[in-house]
Amino acid sequence: MLDLGGTAKKSDALAPVVESVCHFKEASMSDQPVERYEESELYRIRHSCAHVMAQAVVEMFPEAKYTIGPPIENGFYYDFDLPRTLTPEDLQAIEKRMRQIIAGKHAFIKKVVSAEEARLIFKDQPYKLELIDGLEKGSLDEYGNPLESKPDISIYQHDKFTDLCRGPHVEHTGQLRPDAVKLMNVAGAYWRGDEHNKMLQRIYATAWKNKPDLERYLQQLEEAKKRDHRKLGKDLEIFFFDDEVGPGLPLWQPNGGIMIEELERLAKEVEDKAGYFRVRTPNLCKEDLFLHSGHLPYYAESMYPPMEMEGVKYYVKPMNCPMHHKIFGSRPRSYRELPVRLAEYGTCYRYEKSGELFGLMRVRSMQMNDAHIYTSEELFEQEFMGVVALYRQYFDLFGIEKFVMRLSLHGKEGLGKKYIDNERLWIKTEDMVRSAMKNGGVPFVEAANEAAFYGPKIDVQIWSAIGREFTLATNQVDFAQPARFNLSYVSKEGSEETPLCIHRAPLSTHERMIGFLIEHYAGSFPVWLAPEQVRIIPITDGHHEYALRLEKQLRQAGVRASADLGAERMNAKIRQAQLMKTPYMLVVGDQEVANEAVSLRCRDGSRQDGMPVGEFAARVQERIKSRSSQL
RNA sequence: GCCAACGUAGCUCAGCCGGCAGAGCAGCCGCUUCGUAAGCGGCGGGUCGCGAGUUCAAUUCUCGCCGUUGGCUCCA
């Protein structure tokens, strides 16, 4: 069962993205000391701004209950329990008041207090009292996570505002720039991140050292919007959603269809060479299979409800693995044939909650670059790293550099609930993965409590244009399901052994992969992936015949080319092709017709006049064949 | 699912306090035959997301639903 659900969370200050991003090419990056965000000036600025904002809010709503307000990437937030919903006008008023407070040059004064003193100070602030309890009794931090040692209880005071806080802060508000802070939006957020708790109002803000930095950041946000796959997907006619079809159910237009075909072609080529067998399994099956696998009733919430025929319930599959297990188990297996690698671009359906949908990145219907590898323990490391090598091959091909490989581990508390209750096997397989990664020299970070329920995994985390984090690809070890399905092979010694299963999806799902690639390339796809590779632009209609001949010739050479026979002027046609980010434009007029040539314009604006048709065709074919990123 | 904002022509958007809707681009039809990012003119196109309610009158106000977006939760 591959989960590409990913984490749709903006990374917070406790896990700064920048520090943990790995680049394969810089595998030994440890010699570069990175300033910890928590110790940086920006952190102090943002933390201090949060206090100033809280003061402004409390002044506006004397009955406000304030909770926590940490710095995050690019800014900070603060959560409040307020008597009414905040409006955009409120934000303006708060921002205005913040500027006044900042201008007051109030000092931030730290004081260490006893729990009793703290309780007295915050006697009207129930959330603060809860935090104080946590600090005192349970040694919990503000998120409710255990701390290693019992911390001091400290308060920070500036102007007329006091907050429970461990700091650090700037010395006084004069060190903050009133024109470098901007309140961004209001969002709901559960107290302590628990959906059973009260929903608070969170104000997000961004804060910088100075105005140019703020402006640069806002500019970046604008740029990010331009490469947002939802916008480009519409503009480039790749996919769309339709109300009548349903949320999270993308419709692929011809351009998207081409990209899907290209990705599948790539996967097949690579997997054929790597010894995978392609299988095909149905999109739905009887309830029995998912009862057997253990996904029902536990996973039912994420599955479309069953349909019943002749008294039998059928489910649309949310994952392919149980069916692949059936194929592995369809006959006795020998150790000689291991590893068995079964691959399928399987179509799955998952009922993601409505609020969790996000363009192509989080959908309800998906096609996974799925495969299940059944292997012995001896062959595990080699096989697992073979999969990691596949990732690297793909990521090199796409030039994907910003990502993190994350070893997702079990959490002790979850054993028997979230995770298969066998700590020995957990630790064993986690060690197997860890040492495989280390032996392979692949950088990775570790994260507790992120594993699949049947085993640890390596997730590849990427970020969307607007900064949301997702699991793009995943490589999971499964020490539980093969036994559930009584899968076995006969060992050299003649004994029956249970194989390990590796679930992997290096090319993610078509949906998430293409969503990601749209943003990664900002729509300017490499030639092999570009829906339209060549646009032929005749200068006058006297050149239409030649343009059509070129079109035919190129298509027969396996190039996606089309001639633009519209009545617009050449300049307009070029503009249209540029907007569609078509890699090559061939302008043809009298000179080209006379010489059996083309005037090549690439989408980067470069030009090469008088190129013989044969030369151009050979160039495109070479780019396609090698999947080059060059034009 | 939860909190909030938004939903006007294919697209991007305008439409102050209620008086039966407008632009640019795209499309179609002409004219133009042009050398590397928008030639000119004309025409067509909207149950103002859907359903109720208030009102003499609702795109505009209220409620419900659907969808999208920003977050939260979830991601087994």
XYZ file of C-alpha atoms in Angstrom, chain A:
631
model
C 0.000 0.000 0.000
C 1.749 3.073 -1.199
C 0.771 6.294 0.291
C 1.657 9.317 -1.686
C -0.544 11.434 0.448
C 2.452 13.436 1.515
C 2.578 16.167 4.049
C 0.592 19.162 3.019
C 2.023 21.322 5.700
C 4.066 24.444 5.528
C 7.296 23.650 7.218
C 7.599 25.475 10.487
C 10.527 26.957 12.255
C 11.295 23.810 14.135
C 12.185 22.071 10.934
C 13.596 24.754 8.685
C 13.506 23.578 5.138
C 16.656 25.241 4.019
C 18.912 23.387 6.381
C 17.741 19.939 5.627
C 17.536 20.078 1.864
C 19.932 17.597 0.365
C 21.614 17.856 -2.969
C 23.031 14.682 -4.355
C 25.819 16.617 -5.951
C 26.800 18.002 -2.578
C 26.506 14.815 -0.610
C 29.185 15.850 1.841
C 27.715 19.161 2.815
C 28.319 18.715 6.537
C 31.487 20.849 6.540
C 29.416 23.982 5.917
C 28.167 25.243 9.265
C 24.677 26.644 8.857
C 23.416 29.273 11.248
C 20.539 27.819 13.186
C 17.362 29.713 12.457
C 16.544 29.822 16.163
C 19.705 31.798 16.784
C 19.388 34.168 13.870
C 18.475 37.836 13.910
C 15.451 37.144 11.717
C 14.146 34.713 14.274
C 14.391 37.340 17.004
C 12.760 39.929 14.774
C 9.851 37.653 13.959
C 9.437 36.453 17.488
C 9.359 40.040 18.685
C 6.899 41.053 15.989
C 4.635 38.274 17.187
C 4.533 39.852 20.629
C 3.835 43.255 19.158
C 0.990 41.779 17.124
C -0.421 40.032 20.170
C -0.380 43.327 22.018
C -2.273 45.015 19.183
C -4.847 42.239 19.110
C -5.340 42.232 22.856
C -5.795 45.989 22.841
C -8.443 45.580 20.175
C -10.168 42.725 22.010
C -9.575 43.061 25.749
C -11.266 39.718 26.260
C -8.907 37.995 23.803
C -7.190 34.842 24.949
C -3.769 34.527 23.396
C -1.979 31.243 22.948
C 1.275 30.772 21.078
C 3.000 32.716 18.336
C 6.206 31.250 17.007
C 8.432 32.375 14.136
C 8.067 30.245 11.031
C 9.702 30.245 7.648
C 9.358 33.765 6.227
C 7.501 35.154 9.199
C 5.454 34.212 12.192
C 1.930 33.511 13.326
C -0.026 33.934 16.511
C -3.127 31.991 17.563
C -5.945 33.771 19.367
C -9.248 32.832 20.893
C -11.395 35.850 20.055
C -14.994 36.898 20.639
C -15.610 37.265 16.927
C -14.160 36.465 13.541
C -11.422 38.715 12.276
C -12.049 40.655 9.085
C -9.541 41.968 6.550
C -10.212 45.440 7.974
C -9.225 44.184 11.409
C -5.907 43.068 9.975
C -5.285 46.544 8.617
C -6.097 48.078 11.961
C -3.857 45.614 13.774
C -1.031 46.269 11.364
C -1.418 50.000 11.834
C -1.327 49.679 15.597
C 1.737 47.446 15.351
C 3.573 50.225 13.561
C 2.750 52.616 16.383
C 3.934 50.154 18.991
C 7.154 49.543 17.104
C 7.746 53.283 16.917
C 7.576 53.404 20.721
C 11.015 51.741 20.988
C 9.893 49.645 23.928
C 12.488 47.399 25.498
C 11.890 43.649 25.727
C 12.521 42.712 29.332
C 13.025 39.096 30.294
C 12.166 37.794 33.708
C 12.444 34.237 35.048
C 9.519 33.505 37.293
C 8.195 30.663 39.374
C 5.171 28.722 38.226
C 3.105 30.392 40.925
C 4.118 33.865 39.822
C 3.409 32.950 36.238
C -0.039 31.669 37.122
C -0.781 34.927 38.835
C 0.355 37.001 35.881
C -1.700 34.952 33.433
C -4.638 34.254 35.709
C -7.110 35.317 32.998
C -5.355 33.468 30.224
C -6.451 29.806 30.293
C -4.195 28.762 27.421
C -1.187 30.266 29.115
C -2.117 28.467 32.329
C -2.195 25.232 30.403
C 1.229 26.003 28.985
C 2.537 26.777 32.448
C 1.213 23.430 33.681
C 2.988 21.735 30.839
C 6.244 23.508 31.547
C 6.059 22.770 35.216
C 4.617 19.283 35.543
C 5.027 17.479 32.305
C 8.024 19.345 30.944
C 6.153 19.891 27.739
C 6.905 22.588 25.236
C 4.288 24.909 23.765
C 3.222 22.301 21.234
C 2.696 19.714 23.946
C 5.828 17.755 23.012
C 8.035 16.404 25.791
C 11.178 18.351 26.629
C 14.405 16.758 27.678
C 14.779 18.784 30.820
C 12.539 20.950 32.904
C 12.824 24.475 31.541
C 12.851 27.794 33.324
C 9.603 29.660 33.095
C 10.311 33.047 31.618
C 8.208 36.007 30.609
C 8.969 38.833 28.257
C 7.556 42.252 28.740
C 7.453 45.228 26.421
C 5.287 48.321 26.648
C 2.112 47.156 28.399
C 2.224 43.608 27.130
C 3.556 40.517 28.843
C 3.876 37.110 27.287
C 4.997 33.732 28.483
C 7.998 33.094 26.303
C 11.415 31.548 26.244
C 12.720 34.152 23.797
C 14.956 35.297 22.395
C 13.936 38.755 21.298
C 15.441 41.900 19.941
C 16.465 44.400 22.611
C 13.714 46.877 21.875
C 11.007 47.447 19.282
C 13.128 50.149 17.687
C 15.109 47.310 16.143
C 12.052 46.253 14.201
C 11.230 47.895 10.890
C 7.585 48.966 10.750
C 7.653 48.785 6.947
C 9.112 45.286 6.891
C 6.145 43.551 8.524
C 2.985 42.549 6.759
C -0.009 40.607 8.028
C -0.862 38.029 5.416
C -4.058 36.208 6.301
C -6.267 34.673 8.940
C -6.711 30.941 9.199
C -8.367 28.525 11.535
C -6.067 26.373 13.617
C -6.837 23.904 16.357
C -5.386 24.523 19.794
C -2.296 22.369 20.021
C -3.012 21.080 16.546
C -5.633 18.672 17.803
C -8.872 18.614 15.882
C -10.763 17.751 19.064
C -9.703 21.055 20.574
C -11.204 24.449 19.996
C -10.466 26.133 16.724
C -8.532 29.326 17.174
C -7.903 32.197 14.821
C -4.391 32.269 13.493
C -2.939 35.401 11.981
C -0.077 34.729 9.589
C 2.424 37.488 8.992
C 5.703 37.946 7.261
C 8.554 39.968 8.723
C 12.000 40.922 7.489
C 15.005 42.952 8.421
C 14.053 45.779 6.100
C 11.592 46.898 3.489
C 13.554 45.706 0.424
C 13.714 42.214 1.928
C 9.973 42.240 2.449
C 9.392 43.450 -1.068
C 11.689 40.819 -2.465
C 9.718 38.167 -0.598
C 6.374 39.478 -1.848
C 7.833 39.538 -5.332
C 8.847 35.885 -4.913
C 5.301 35.026 -3.936
C 4.059 36.664 -7.115
C 6.580 34.709 -9.159
C 5.550 31.515 -7.428
C 1.941 32.136 -8.369
C 2.968 32.301 -11.996
C 4.417 28.829 -11.884
C 1.613 27.360 -9.823
C 0.600 24.180 -11.633
C -3.075 25.059 -11.263
C -2.625 28.220 -13.274
C -0.191 26.806 -15.815
C -2.195 23.617 -16.128
C -5.129 25.701 -17.259
C -3.151 28.044 -19.496
C -1.279 25.213 -21.179
C -4.408 23.095 -21.483
C -3.000 20.151 -19.587
C -5.809 19.350 -17.149
C -8.853 20.804 -15.478
C -11.551 19.960 -12.994
C -15.238 19.984 -13.709
C -17.922 20.465 -11.094
C -20.061 17.777 -12.593
C -17.252 15.233 -12.681
C -16.257 15.892 -9.116
C -13.635 17.422 -6.869
C -10.225 15.834 -6.965
C -11.009 14.048 -10.210
C -8.872 15.679 -12.888
C -9.680 15.537 -16.570
C -6.589 15.326 -18.734
C -6.714 17.278 -21.953
C -4.751 16.047 -24.969
C -1.636 17.884 -23.802
C -1.831 16.147 -20.440
C -2.486 12.861 -22.160
C 0.749 13.231 -24.085
C 2.711 13.923 -20.929
C 1.227 10.874 -19.271
C 2.146 8.729 -22.252
C 5.706 10.038 -22.146
C 6.088 9.336 -18.442
C 4.765 5.826 -18.867
C 7.091 5.247 -21.773
C 9.974 6.378 -19.589
C 8.894 4.137 -16.719
C 8.516 1.133 -18.970
C 11.910 1.605 -20.549
C 13.626 1.974 -17.205
C 11.715 -0.790 -15.482
C 12.139 -3.233 -18.334
C 15.877 -2.767 -18.061
C 15.720 -3.131 -14.280
C 13.970 -6.489 -14.456
C 10.382 -5.573 -13.656
C 7.387 -7.438 -15.014
C 4.311 -5.472 -15.925
C 1.013 -6.723 -14.599
C -2.572 -5.499 -14.877
C -5.176 -5.671 -12.160
C -8.817 -4.615 -11.918
C -9.940 -1.277 -10.564
C -12.320 -2.873 -8.122
C -12.570 -6.032 -6.138
C -14.597 -7.773 -3.474
C -14.622 -6.561 0.078
C -12.892 -9.809 1.038
C -9.565 -8.736 -0.370
C -9.388 -5.598 1.727
C -10.587 -7.443 4.801
C -7.777 -9.864 4.191
C -5.185 -7.141 3.721
C -6.339 -5.468 6.907
C -7.284 -2.181 5.262
C -10.937 -2.635 6.140
C -12.468 -1.409 8.275
C -9.492 0.659 9.335
C -8.928 2.346 5.979
C -12.588 2.548 5.046
C -12.732 6.258 5.764
C -10.405 6.949 2.864
C -12.139 4.580 0.482
C -15.133 5.252 -1.700
C -18.081 3.440 -0.183
C -18.779 -0.048 -1.449
C -21.208 -0.932 -4.196
C -23.253 -4.049 -3.811
C -24.088 -6.587 -6.501
C -25.959 -9.817 -5.836
C -25.319 -9.401 -2.144
C -21.558 -8.972 -2.540
C -19.751 -5.751 -1.716
C -17.177 -4.376 -4.088
C -14.696 -1.584 -3.453
C -12.842 0.601 -5.883
C -9.214 0.038 -5.020
C -7.309 2.687 -3.066
C -4.046 0.853 -3.647
C -2.676 -1.926 -5.818
C -0.673 -3.988 -3.392
C -3.219 -6.613 -2.346
C -3.754 -7.518 -5.984
C -0.037 -7.724 -6.623
C 0.325 -9.933 -3.572
C -2.263 -12.222 -5.162
C -0.190 -12.416 -8.309
C 2.964 -13.257 -6.378
C 1.025 -15.889 -4.473
C -0.571 -17.384 -7.575
C 1.951 -20.192 -7.660
C 4.796 -21.549 -5.549
C 7.912 -19.379 -5.743
C 11.542 -20.419 -5.550
C 14.380 -18.389 -4.066
C 15.864 -18.670 -7.542
C 13.374 -16.237 -9.036
C 13.702 -13.604 -6.333
C 13.436 -10.716 -6.373
C 10.100 -10.722 -8.147
C 9.251 -7.227 -9.327
C 5.660 -6.567 -10.338
C 4.935 -3.173 -11.848
C 1.725 -1.472 -12.826
C 0.621 2.077 -13.488
C -2.429 1.258 -11.398
C -5.393 3.582 -11.129
C -6.501 4.092 -7.558
C -9.234 6.079 -5.873
C -9.049 7.550 -2.416
C -11.633 9.633 -0.685
C -9.435 12.457 0.554
C -11.306 14.914 2.739
C -12.628 17.878 0.812
C -10.360 20.373 2.541
C -7.301 18.315 1.729
C -7.621 18.467 -2.025
C -5.049 20.617 -3.763
C -4.897 20.916 -7.532
C -3.153 17.912 -9.009
C -1.010 17.449 -5.928
C -3.700 15.911 -3.778
C -6.484 14.253 -5.727
C -9.019 11.481 -5.399
C -8.178 9.540 -8.526
C -4.587 8.756 -9.293
C -2.361 6.576 -11.352
C 0.660 5.367 -9.465
C 4.033 4.427 -10.804
C 3.581 1.434 -8.586
C 5.580 -1.733 -8.155
C 5.996 -4.353 -5.490
C 9.237 -6.164 -5.107
C 9.259 -9.464 -3.263
C 12.694 -10.227 -1.978
C 14.604 -12.284 0.532
C 16.358 -10.623 3.411
C 19.760 -11.359 1.876
C 18.867 -9.528 -1.290
C 17.071 -6.728 0.486
C 19.807 -4.118 0.667
C 20.842 -4.519 -2.925
C 17.244 -4.344 -4.047
C 16.331 -1.408 -1.858
C 19.304 0.563 -3.084
C 18.431 -0.429 -6.616
C 15.213 1.447 -6.100
C 17.045 4.430 -4.650
C 19.236 4.355 -7.745
C 16.089 4.589 -9.839
C 15.064 7.700 -7.955
C 18.430 9.240 -8.589
C 18.256 8.372 -12.253
C 14.879 10.059 -12.572
C 15.802 13.048 -10.468
C 18.957 13.575 -12.529
C 16.920 13.371 -15.689
C 14.516 16.037 -14.459
C 17.202 18.096 -12.776
C 15.348 17.936 -9.480
C 17.750 19.209 -6.868
C 15.680 20.513 -4.027
C 14.339 17.554 -2.152
C 14.869 15.685 1.062
C 15.078 11.943 1.489
C 13.401 11.141 4.734
C 13.682 7.892 6.614
C 10.261 7.631 8.184
C 10.316 5.614 11.373
C 7.670 4.191 13.655
C 6.660 5.837 16.906
C 6.774 3.772 20.038
C 3.428 5.112 21.271
C 1.748 3.987 18.060
C 2.718 0.326 18.298
C -0.361 -1.833 18.089
C -2.438 1.140 16.940
C -0.857 3.045 14.140
C 1.851 0.477 13.599
C 2.157 -3.297 13.490
C 2.898 -4.372 17.030
C 6.308 -5.911 16.676
C 9.004 -3.604 17.912
C 11.802 -6.063 17.194
C 10.909 -6.194 13.518
C 10.548 -2.431 13.383
C 13.986 -1.838 14.767
C 15.446 -4.522 12.570
C 13.974 -3.221 9.319
C 14.712 0.381 10.242
C 18.331 -0.590 10.763
C 18.314 -2.376 7.436
C 17.115 0.725 5.649
C 19.399 3.052 7.578
C 22.490 1.026 6.864
C 21.511 0.525 3.243
C 21.254 4.283 2.826
C 24.516 4.890 4.650
C 26.332 2.220 2.679
C 25.018 3.779 -0.478
C 26.212 7.223 0.596
C 22.782 8.721 0.187
C 22.041 11.681 2.467
C 18.806 11.478 4.414
C 17.051 12.816 7.462
C 15.125 10.747 9.975
C 11.622 11.381 11.210
C 9.922 9.480 13.984
C 6.274 8.566 13.718
C 6.039 8.952 9.955
C 6.264 5.313 8.884
C 3.676 3.260 7.044
C 1.822 0.939 9.363
C 3.628 -2.087 7.967
C 7.160 -0.768 7.924
C 9.645 2.063 7.584
C 10.071 3.970 4.365
C 12.177 6.443 2.507
C 10.026 9.340 1.389
C 11.206 11.941 -1.034
C 9.892 15.289 0.091
C 9.503 18.153 -2.349
C 7.893 21.576 -2.210
C 5.247 23.014 -4.462
C 5.649 26.471 -5.971
C 3.717 28.037 -3.126
C 5.828 26.259 -0.554
C 3.694 23.341 0.470
C 5.539 20.138 1.220
C 4.634 16.856 -0.429
C 5.886 13.347 -0.623
C 6.756 12.943 -4.266
C 8.148 9.455 -4.329
C 8.318 6.723 -1.759
C 10.193 3.523 -1.133
C 8.717 1.402 1.608
C 9.610 -1.779 3.392
C 6.770 -4.058 4.299
C 7.441 -6.809 6.807
C 3.783 -7.405 7.585
C 1.607 -7.846 4.529
C 3.422 -10.781 2.899
C 2.709 -12.845 5.997
C -0.918 -11.750 6.067
C -1.244 -13.026 2.527
C 0.685 -16.207 3.310
C 3.218 -15.315 0.677
C 6.235 -17.546 0.639
C 9.125 -18.884 -1.349
C 11.122 -22.057 -0.997
C 14.659 -21.402 0.144
C 17.822 -23.154 -0.955
C 17.491 -25.351 2.094
C 13.967 -26.325 1.138
C 12.259 -24.378 3.889
C 9.340 -22.064 3.345
C 10.244 -18.423 3.922
C 8.208 -15.257 3.971
C 9.525 -12.613 1.594
C 9.909 -8.951 2.410
C 7.985 -6.609 0.173
C 9.220 -3.268 -1.094
C 6.499 -0.853 -2.219
C 7.911 1.830 -4.456
C 6.764 4.673 -6.669
C 9.752 6.685 -7.846
C 7.716 8.560 -10.434
C 4.980 9.212 -7.909
C 1.511 9.353 -9.404
C 0.849 10.928 -12.763
C -1.135 13.584 -10.981
C 1.464 14.624 -8.465
C 4.385 14.089 -10.824
C 2.938 16.219 -13.570
C 1.755 18.810 -11.068
C 5.272 18.950 -9.739
C 6.920 18.982 -13.173
C 4.723 21.832 -14.359
C 6.031 23.921 -11.479
C 9.556 22.612 -11.695
C 9.844 23.609 -15.343
C 7.426 26.531 -15.045
C 5.682 24.978 -18.025
C 8.773 24.998 -20.251
C 9.093 21.253 -20.555
C 12.060 19.497 -22.092
C 11.435 18.623 -25.712
C 10.628 14.956 -25.092
C 7.951 15.865 -22.553
C 6.527 18.926 -24.291
C 3.028 18.239 -25.593
C 3.755 20.162 -28.763
C 7.360 20.093 -29.811
C 7.382 22.113 -33.008
C 5.114 24.879 -34.279
C 5.502 25.667 -37.957
C 4.722 29.261 -38.804
C 4.242 30.169 -42.475
C 4.756 33.872 -43.130
C 2.008 34.195 -45.743
C -0.558 31.770 -47.010
C 1.665 31.225 -50.007
C 3.819 29.179 -47.656
C 1.055 27.002 -46.286
C 1.798 24.146 -48.599
C 5.421 24.020 -47.511
C 4.385 24.272 -43.868
C 2.034 21.331 -44.259
C 4.720 19.313 -45.956
C 7.082 20.036 -43.065
C 4.412 19.094 -40.577
C 3.875 15.744 -42.251
C 7.563 15.087 -42.582
C 8.239 15.818 -38.928
C 5.303 13.788 -37.698
C 6.522 10.841 -39.671
C 9.854 11.277 -37.962
C 8.083 10.927 -34.606
C 8.006 14.624 -33.778
C 4.892 16.345 -32.448
C 4.650 19.208 -34.919
C 1.788 21.332 -36.131
C 1.496 24.018 -38.775
C -0.305 27.224 -37.836
C -2.372 28.124 -40.896
C -4.339 30.871 -39.187
C -4.881 34.292 -40.736
C -2.881 36.169 -38.095
C 0.407 37.764 -38.816
C 3.572 35.860 -38.177
C 4.280 37.900 -35.053
C 0.998 36.917 -33.497
C 1.609 33.273 -34.285
C 5.017 33.431 -32.682
C 3.494 34.998 -29.631
C 0.912 32.255 -29.356
C 3.543 29.557 -29.618
C 5.682 31.362 -27.046
C 2.766 31.533 -24.641
C 2.222 27.813 -25.004
C 5.947 27.411 -24.342
C 6.425 25.350 -27.483
C 10.148 24.495 -27.629
C 10.681 25.083 -31.349
C 9.115 27.495 -33.804
C 9.890 27.135 -37.461
C 9.272 30.305 -39.416
C 9.022 29.590 -43.096
C 8.839 32.087 -45.959
C 10.182 32.450 -49.470
C 13.798 31.909 -48.462
C 13.052 28.683 -46.605
C 10.865 27.302 -49.348
C 13.586 28.004 -51.893
C 16.282 26.274 -49.873
C 14.326 23.434 -48.261
C 15.197 25.079 -44.971
C 13.621 26.478 -41.822
C 14.245 29.513 -39.710
C 14.480 28.056 -36.223
C 13.351 30.073 -33.257
C 13.588 28.413 -29.858
C 11.303 29.414 -27.038
C 14.266 30.971 -25.245
C 14.339 33.508 -28.073
C 17.465 32.180 -29.765
C 17.423 31.953 -33.564
C 19.099 30.056 -36.301
C 18.142 31.050 -39.827
C 18.501 28.963 -42.936
C 18.766 25.614 -41.192
C 18.330 22.684 -43.572
C 15.185 20.702 -42.764
C 17.158 17.492 -42.366
C 19.473 19.074 -39.856
C 16.598 20.358 -37.780
C 14.787 17.025 -37.836
C 17.928 15.232 -36.730
C 18.409 17.688 -33.884
C 14.875 17.279 -32.572
C 15.038 13.527 -32.847
C 18.286 13.474 -30.938
C 16.843 15.672 -28.165
C 13.793 13.468 -27.890
C 15.675 10.223 -27.932
C 18.168 11.291 -25.288
C 15.462 13.084 -23.274
C 17.810 16.020 -23.231
C 17.013 19.162 -21.313
C 18.713 21.160 -24.076
C 16.786 22.887 -26.799
